[in-house]
Tab-separated table of C-alpha atoms in Angstrom:
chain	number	residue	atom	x	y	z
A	1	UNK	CA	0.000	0.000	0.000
A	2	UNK	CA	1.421	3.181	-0.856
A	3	UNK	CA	2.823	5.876	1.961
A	4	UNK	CA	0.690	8.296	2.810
A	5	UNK	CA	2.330	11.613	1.665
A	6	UNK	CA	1.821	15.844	1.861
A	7	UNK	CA	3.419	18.663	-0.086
A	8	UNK	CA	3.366	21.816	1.917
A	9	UNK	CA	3.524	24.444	-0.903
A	10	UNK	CA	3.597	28.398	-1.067
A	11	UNK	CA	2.254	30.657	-2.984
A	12	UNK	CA	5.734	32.153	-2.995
A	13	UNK	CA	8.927	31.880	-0.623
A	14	UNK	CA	9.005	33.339	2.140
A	15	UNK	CA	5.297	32.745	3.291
A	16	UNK	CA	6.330	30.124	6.270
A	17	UNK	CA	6.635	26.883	4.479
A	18	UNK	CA	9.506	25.652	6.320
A	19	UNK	CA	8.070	26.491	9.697
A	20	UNK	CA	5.056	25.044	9.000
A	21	UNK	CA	6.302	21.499	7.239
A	22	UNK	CA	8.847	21.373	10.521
A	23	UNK	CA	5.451	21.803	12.739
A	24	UNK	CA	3.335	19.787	11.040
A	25	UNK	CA	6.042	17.014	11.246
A	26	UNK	CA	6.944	17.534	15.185
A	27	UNK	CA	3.087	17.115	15.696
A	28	UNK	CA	2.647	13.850	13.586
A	29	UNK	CA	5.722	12.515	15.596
A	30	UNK	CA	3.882	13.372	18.529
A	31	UNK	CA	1.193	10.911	17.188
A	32	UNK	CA	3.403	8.119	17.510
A	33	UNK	CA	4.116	8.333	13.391
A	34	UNK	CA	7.633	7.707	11.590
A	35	UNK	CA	7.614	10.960	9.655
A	36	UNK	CA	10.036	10.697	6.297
A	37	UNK	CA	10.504	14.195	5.354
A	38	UNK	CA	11.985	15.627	2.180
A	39	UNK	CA	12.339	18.869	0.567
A	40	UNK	CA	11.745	19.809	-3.608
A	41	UNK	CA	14.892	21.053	-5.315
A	42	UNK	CA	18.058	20.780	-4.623
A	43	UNK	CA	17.950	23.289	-1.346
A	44	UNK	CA	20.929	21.870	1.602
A	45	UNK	CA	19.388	24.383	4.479
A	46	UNK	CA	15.981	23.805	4.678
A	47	UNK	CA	16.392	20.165	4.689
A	48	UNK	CA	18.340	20.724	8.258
A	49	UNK	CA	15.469	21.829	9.555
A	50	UNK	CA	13.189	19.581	8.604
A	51	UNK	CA	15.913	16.427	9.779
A	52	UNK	CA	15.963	18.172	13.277
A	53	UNK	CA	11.790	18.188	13.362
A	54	UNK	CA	11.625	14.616	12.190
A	55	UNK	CA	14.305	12.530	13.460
A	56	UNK	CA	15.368	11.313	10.033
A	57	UNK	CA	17.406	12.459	7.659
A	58	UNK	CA	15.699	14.832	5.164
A	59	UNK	CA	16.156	13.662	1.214
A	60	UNK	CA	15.805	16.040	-1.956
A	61	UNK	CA	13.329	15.471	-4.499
A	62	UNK	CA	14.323	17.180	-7.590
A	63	UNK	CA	12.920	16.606	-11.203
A	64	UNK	CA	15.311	18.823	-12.801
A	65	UNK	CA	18.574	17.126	-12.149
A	66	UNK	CA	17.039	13.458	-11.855
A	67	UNK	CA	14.273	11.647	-14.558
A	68	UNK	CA	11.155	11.027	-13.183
A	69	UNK	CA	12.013	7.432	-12.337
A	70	UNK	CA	14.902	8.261	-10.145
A	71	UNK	CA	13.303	10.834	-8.105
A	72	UNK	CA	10.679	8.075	-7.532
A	73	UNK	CA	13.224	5.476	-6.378
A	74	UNK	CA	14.587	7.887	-4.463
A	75	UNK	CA	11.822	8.328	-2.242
A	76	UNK	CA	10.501	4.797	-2.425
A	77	UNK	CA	13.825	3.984	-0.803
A	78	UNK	CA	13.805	7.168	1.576
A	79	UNK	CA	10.162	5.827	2.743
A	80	UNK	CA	11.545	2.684	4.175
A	81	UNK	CA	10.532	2.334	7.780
A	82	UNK	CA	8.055	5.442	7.298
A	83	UNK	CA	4.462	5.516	8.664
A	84	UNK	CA	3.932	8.608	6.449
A	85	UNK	CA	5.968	11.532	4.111
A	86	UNK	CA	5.605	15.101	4.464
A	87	UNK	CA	7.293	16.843	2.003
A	88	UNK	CA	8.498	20.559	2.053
A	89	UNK	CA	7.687	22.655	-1.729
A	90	UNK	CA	9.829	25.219	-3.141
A	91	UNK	CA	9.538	28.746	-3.773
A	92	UNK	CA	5.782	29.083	-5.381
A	93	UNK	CA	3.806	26.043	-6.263
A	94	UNK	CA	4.257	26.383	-10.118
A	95	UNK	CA	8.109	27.659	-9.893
A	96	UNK	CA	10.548	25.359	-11.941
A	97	UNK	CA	13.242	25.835	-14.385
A	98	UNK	CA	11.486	27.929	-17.077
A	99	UNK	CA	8.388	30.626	-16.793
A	100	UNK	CA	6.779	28.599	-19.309
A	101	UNK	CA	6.822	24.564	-18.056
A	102	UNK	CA	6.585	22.693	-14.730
A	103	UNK	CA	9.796	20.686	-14.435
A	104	UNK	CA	11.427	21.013	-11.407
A	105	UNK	CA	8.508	22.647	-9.484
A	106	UNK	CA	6.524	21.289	-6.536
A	107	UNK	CA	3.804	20.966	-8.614
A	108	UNK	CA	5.531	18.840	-10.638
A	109	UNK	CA	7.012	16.760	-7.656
A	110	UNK	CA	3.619	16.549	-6.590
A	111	UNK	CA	1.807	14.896	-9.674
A	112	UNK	CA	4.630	12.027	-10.270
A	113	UNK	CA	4.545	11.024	-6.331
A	114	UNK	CA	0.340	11.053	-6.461
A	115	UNK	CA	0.343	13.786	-3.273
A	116	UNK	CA	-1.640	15.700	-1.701
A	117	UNK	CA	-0.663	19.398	-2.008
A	118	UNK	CA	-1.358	21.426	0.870
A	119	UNK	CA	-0.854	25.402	-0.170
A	120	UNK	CA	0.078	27.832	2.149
A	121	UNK	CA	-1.118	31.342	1.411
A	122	UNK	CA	0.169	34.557	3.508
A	123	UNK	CA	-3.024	36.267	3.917
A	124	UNK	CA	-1.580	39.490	6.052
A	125	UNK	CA	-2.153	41.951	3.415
A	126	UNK	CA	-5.518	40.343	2.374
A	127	UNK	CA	-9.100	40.107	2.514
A	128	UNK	CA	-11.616	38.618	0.065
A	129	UNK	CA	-8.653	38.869	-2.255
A	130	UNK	CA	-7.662	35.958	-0.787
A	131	UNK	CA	-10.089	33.532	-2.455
A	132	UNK	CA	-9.477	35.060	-6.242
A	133	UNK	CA	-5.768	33.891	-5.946
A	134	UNK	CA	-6.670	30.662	-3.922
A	135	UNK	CA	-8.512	30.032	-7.033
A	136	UNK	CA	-6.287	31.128	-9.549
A	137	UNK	CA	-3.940	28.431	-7.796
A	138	UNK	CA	-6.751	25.630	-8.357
A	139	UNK	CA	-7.327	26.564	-12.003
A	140	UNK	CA	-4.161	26.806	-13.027
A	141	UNK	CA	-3.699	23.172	-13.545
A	142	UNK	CA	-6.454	20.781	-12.873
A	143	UNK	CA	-4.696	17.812	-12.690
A	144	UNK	CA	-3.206	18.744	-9.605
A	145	UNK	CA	-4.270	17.105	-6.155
A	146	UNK	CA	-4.951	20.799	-4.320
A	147	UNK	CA	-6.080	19.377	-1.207
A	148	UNK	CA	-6.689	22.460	1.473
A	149	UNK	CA	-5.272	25.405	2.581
A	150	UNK	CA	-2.686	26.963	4.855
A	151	UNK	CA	-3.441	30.393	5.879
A	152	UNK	CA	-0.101	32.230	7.581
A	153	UNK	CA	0.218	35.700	9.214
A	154	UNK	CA	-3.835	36.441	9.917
A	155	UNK	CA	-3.977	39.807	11.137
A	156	UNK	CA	-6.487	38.407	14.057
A	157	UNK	CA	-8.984	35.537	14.404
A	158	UNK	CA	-11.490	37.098	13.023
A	159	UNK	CA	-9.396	38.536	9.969
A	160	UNK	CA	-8.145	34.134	9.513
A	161	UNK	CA	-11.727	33.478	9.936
A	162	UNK	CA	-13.079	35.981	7.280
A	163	UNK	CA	-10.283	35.017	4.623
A	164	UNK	CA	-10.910	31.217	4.958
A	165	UNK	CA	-14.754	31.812	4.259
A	166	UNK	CA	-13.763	33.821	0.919
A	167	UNK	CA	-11.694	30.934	-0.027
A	168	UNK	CA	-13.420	28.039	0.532
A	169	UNK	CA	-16.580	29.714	-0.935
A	170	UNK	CA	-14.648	30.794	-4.689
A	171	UNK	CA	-12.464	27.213	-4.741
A	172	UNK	CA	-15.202	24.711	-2.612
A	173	UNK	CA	-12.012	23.172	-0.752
A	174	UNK	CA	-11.264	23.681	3.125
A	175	UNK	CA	-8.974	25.495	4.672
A	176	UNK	CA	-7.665	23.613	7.550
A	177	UNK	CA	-7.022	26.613	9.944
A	178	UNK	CA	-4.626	30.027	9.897
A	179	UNK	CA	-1.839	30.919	11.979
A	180	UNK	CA	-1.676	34.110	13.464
A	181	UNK	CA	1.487	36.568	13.024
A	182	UNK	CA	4.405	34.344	15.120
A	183	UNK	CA	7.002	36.858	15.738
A	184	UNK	CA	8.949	34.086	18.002
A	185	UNK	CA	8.669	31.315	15.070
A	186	UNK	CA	10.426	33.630	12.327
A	187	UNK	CA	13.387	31.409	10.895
A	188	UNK	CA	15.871	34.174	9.916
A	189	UNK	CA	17.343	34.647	6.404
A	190	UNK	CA	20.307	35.641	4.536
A	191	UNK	CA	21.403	35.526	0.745
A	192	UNK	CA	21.524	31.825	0.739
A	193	UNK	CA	18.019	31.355	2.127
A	194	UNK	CA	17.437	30.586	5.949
A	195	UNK	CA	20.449	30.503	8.559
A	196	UNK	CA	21.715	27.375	9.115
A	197	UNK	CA	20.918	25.498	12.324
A	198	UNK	CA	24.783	25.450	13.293
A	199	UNK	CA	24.539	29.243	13.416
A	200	UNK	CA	21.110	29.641	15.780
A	201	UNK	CA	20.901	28.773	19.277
A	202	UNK	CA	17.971	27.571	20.586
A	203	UNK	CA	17.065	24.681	17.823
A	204	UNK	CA	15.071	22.011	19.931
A	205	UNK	CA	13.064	25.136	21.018
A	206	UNK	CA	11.676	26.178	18.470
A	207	UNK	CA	11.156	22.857	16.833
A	208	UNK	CA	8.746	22.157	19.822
A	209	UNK	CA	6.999	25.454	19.725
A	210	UNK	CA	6.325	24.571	15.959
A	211	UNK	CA	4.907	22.014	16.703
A	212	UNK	CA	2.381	23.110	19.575
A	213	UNK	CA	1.269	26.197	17.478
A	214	UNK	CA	0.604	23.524	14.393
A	215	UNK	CA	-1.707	21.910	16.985
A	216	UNK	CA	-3.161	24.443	18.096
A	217	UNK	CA	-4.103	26.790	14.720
A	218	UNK	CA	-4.216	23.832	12.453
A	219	UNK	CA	-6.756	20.840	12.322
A	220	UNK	CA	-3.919	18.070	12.111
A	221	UNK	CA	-6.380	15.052	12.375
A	222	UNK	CA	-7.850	16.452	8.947
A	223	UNK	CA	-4.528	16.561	7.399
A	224	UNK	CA	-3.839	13.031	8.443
A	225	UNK	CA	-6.985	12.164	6.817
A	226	UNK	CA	-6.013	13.668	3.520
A	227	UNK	CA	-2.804	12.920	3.702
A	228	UNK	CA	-4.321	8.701	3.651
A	229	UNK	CA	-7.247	9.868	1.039
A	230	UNK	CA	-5.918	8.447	-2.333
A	231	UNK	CA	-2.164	8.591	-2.290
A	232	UNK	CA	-1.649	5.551	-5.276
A	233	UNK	CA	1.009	6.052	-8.267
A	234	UNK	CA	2.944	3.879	-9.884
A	235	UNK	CA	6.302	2.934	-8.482
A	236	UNK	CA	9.645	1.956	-10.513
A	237	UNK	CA	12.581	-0.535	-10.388
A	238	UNK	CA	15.512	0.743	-8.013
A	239	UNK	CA	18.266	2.751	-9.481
A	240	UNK	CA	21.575	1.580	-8.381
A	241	UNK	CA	23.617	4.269	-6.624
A	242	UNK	CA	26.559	5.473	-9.368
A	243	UNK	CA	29.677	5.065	-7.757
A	244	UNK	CA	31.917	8.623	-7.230
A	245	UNK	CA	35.832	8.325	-6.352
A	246	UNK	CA	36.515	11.586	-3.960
A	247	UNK	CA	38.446	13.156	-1.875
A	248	UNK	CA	37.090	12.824	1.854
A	249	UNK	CA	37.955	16.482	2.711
A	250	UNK	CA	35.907	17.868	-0.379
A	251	UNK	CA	33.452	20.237	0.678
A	252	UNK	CA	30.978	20.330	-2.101
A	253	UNK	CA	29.923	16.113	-1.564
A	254	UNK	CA	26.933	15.506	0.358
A	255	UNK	CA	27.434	11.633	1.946
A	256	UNK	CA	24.316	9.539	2.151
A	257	UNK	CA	22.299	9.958	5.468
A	258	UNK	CA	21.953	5.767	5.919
A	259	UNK	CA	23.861	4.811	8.681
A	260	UNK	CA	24.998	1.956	7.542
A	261	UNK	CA	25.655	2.404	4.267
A	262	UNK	CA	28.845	4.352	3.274
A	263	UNK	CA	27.932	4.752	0.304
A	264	UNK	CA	27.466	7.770	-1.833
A	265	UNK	CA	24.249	8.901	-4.260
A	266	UNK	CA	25.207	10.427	-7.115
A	267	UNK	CA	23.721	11.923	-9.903
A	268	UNK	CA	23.994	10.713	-13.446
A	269	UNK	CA	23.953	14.067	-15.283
A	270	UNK	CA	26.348	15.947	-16.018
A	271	UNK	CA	25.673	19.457	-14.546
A	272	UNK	CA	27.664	20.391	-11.607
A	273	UNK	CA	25.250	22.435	-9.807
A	274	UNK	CA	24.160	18.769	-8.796
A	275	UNK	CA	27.247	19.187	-6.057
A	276	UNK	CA	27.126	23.285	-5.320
A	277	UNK	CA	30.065	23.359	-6.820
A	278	UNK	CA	28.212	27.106	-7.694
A	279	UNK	CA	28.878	28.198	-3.961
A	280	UNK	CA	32.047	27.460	-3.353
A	281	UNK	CA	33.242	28.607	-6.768
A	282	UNK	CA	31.177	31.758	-6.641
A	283	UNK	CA	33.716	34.345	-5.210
A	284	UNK	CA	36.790	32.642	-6.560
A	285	UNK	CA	36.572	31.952	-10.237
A	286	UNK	CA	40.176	31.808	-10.641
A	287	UNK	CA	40.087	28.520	-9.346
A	288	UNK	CA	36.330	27.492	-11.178
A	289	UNK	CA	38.528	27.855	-14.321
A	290	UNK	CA	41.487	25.641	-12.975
A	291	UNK	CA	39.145	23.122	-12.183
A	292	UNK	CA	37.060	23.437	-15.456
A	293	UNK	CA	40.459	22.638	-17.022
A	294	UNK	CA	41.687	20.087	-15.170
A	295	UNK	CA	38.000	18.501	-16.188
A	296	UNK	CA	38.306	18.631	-19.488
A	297	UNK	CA	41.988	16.922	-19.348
A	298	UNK	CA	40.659	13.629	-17.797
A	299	UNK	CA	37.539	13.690	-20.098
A	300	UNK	CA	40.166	14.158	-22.818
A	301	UNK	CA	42.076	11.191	-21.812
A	302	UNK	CA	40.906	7.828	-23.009
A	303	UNK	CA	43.636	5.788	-21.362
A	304	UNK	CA	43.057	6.922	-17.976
A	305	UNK	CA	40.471	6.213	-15.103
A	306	UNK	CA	41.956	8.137	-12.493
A	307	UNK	CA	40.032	10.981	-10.821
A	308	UNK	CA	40.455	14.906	-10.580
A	309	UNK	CA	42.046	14.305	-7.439
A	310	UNK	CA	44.810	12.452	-8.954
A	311	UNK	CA	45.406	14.194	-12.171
A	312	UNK	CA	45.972	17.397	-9.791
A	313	UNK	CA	49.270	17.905	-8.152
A	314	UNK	CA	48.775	19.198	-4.511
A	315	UNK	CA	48.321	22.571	-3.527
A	316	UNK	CA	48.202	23.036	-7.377
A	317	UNK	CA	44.101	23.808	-7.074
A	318	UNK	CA	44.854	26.172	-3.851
A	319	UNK	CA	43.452	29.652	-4.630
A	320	UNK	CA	44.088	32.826	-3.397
């Protein structure tokens, strides 16, 4: 029987998705449920957060830098062990690769794994306003499974209360509670995205008061409900891990999270923002183009299998 699952989208970033996915999973937890929890896109921050809430290590699902059938695998094998999977959208629902196609968005994350999408709308500069874009959200692609709504940042109970009527009257779906402005839940932010949680005291705190305010605004039974309403797609074979040789001190390779497997999942595509190499190149692109060329020389070479670490003298890829 397939895993119950929920995608927490936004209508944008910023509106409190990460907050809300962390709460929503402390509270399931609290239900006595494994919660598997992953996050769309190739984001390494977020994912922290949501690996702190649940327990277990957080896995990206990303339909840009893996075919459909991998991203698949990779959750079927993430699910292992799971009672259900919440997993975290990115940016706005419909945000992928191009203005113009869904690849790489939450929707699209959301129609190959058969969830639920639960959209989170930040209804502090709104009124009735709020159900014309709820439904422009529902319209814009039918085939999607737009289960209920978020609201974040109500003005008041009354002001939640009076938003939540205008959208469940335009769309006819529910809206499953709204959250009133949090000013001790706000997850900082910097260039990057959120702070890391190496850099923010206070961690299990705020996990845990997540969690109660989840309980408290939102109507978590219902979610569980949806979340096991229909949740059936078709799985795929396993894809076999492809093998990397690297250094151990390389700061750009994420290790698996299994604890007993030392293995490493790579991707099979060629496009390097697969291992941030974007980052840590970013401010020094002296040494991006020493590397690009020391690339190119073992690609070049047909009689050789050794790896960029060997073809590069030491010290030689040292930067200023």
């Amino acid at each position: 029987m397939p895993i119950p699952r929920l995608l927490v989208a936004g209508q944008s970033s910023g509106v409190g998705k990460t907050t809300i996915t962390a709460g929503l999973i402390t509270a399931l937890r609290k239900r006595g449920l494994a919660v598997q929890p992953f996050k769309c896109g190739p984001d390494y921050i977020d994912p922290t957060y949501l690996t702190a809430a649940a327990g277990r290590p957080c896995r990206n699902l990303d339909t840009w830098m893996l075919t459909a059938e991998q991203m698949i695998a990779s959750f079927d094998r993430a699910c292992m062990g799971a009672d259900t999977a919440i997993i975290e959208g990115v940016m706005g629902l419909y945000d992928g690769a191009t203005y113009t196609e869904e690849t790489g968005s939450a929707a699209h994350v959301a129609k190959l794994l058969g969830a639920t999408v639960l959209l989170v709308l930040d209804v502090s500069k709104l009124g009735r306003s709020a159900g014309a874009l709820a439904l422009g959200y529902r319209k814009f692609d039918p085939s999607l499974r737009l289960g209920a709504f978020l609201l974040n940042r109500a003005g008041s109970d009354s002001h939640g209360r009076g938003c939540a009527q205008a959208i469940t009257q335009a769309t006819g779906l529910p809206v499953l509670g709204w959250l009133p402005k949090q000013s001790n839940l706000h997850v900082p932010e910097r260039h990057l995205g959120l702070v890391p949680i190496g850099e923010r005291a206070g961690l299990e705190g705020f996990i845990q008061a997540a969690g109660e305010v989840i309980e408290t605004w939102y109507q978590v039974d219902d979610l569980v409900r949806i979340a096991r309403d229909g949740c059936e797609y078709r799985s795929t074979e396993q894809v076999e891990p492809t093998k990397m040789d690297r250094d151990k001190q390389s700061a750009w390779l994420l290790r698996r999270h299994d604890k007993d497997d030392p293995r490493l999942d790579g991707y099979s595509c060629g496009n390097l923002l697969a291992s941030y190499l974007h980052v840590h190149f970013a401010q020094r692109p002296a040494l991006a183009r020493r590397f690009v060329v020391k690339l190119e020389r073992v690609y070049a070479s047909t009689h050789s299998t050794a790896s960029t670490r060997d073809t590069v003298p030491p010290g030689h890829m040292d930067g200023p």
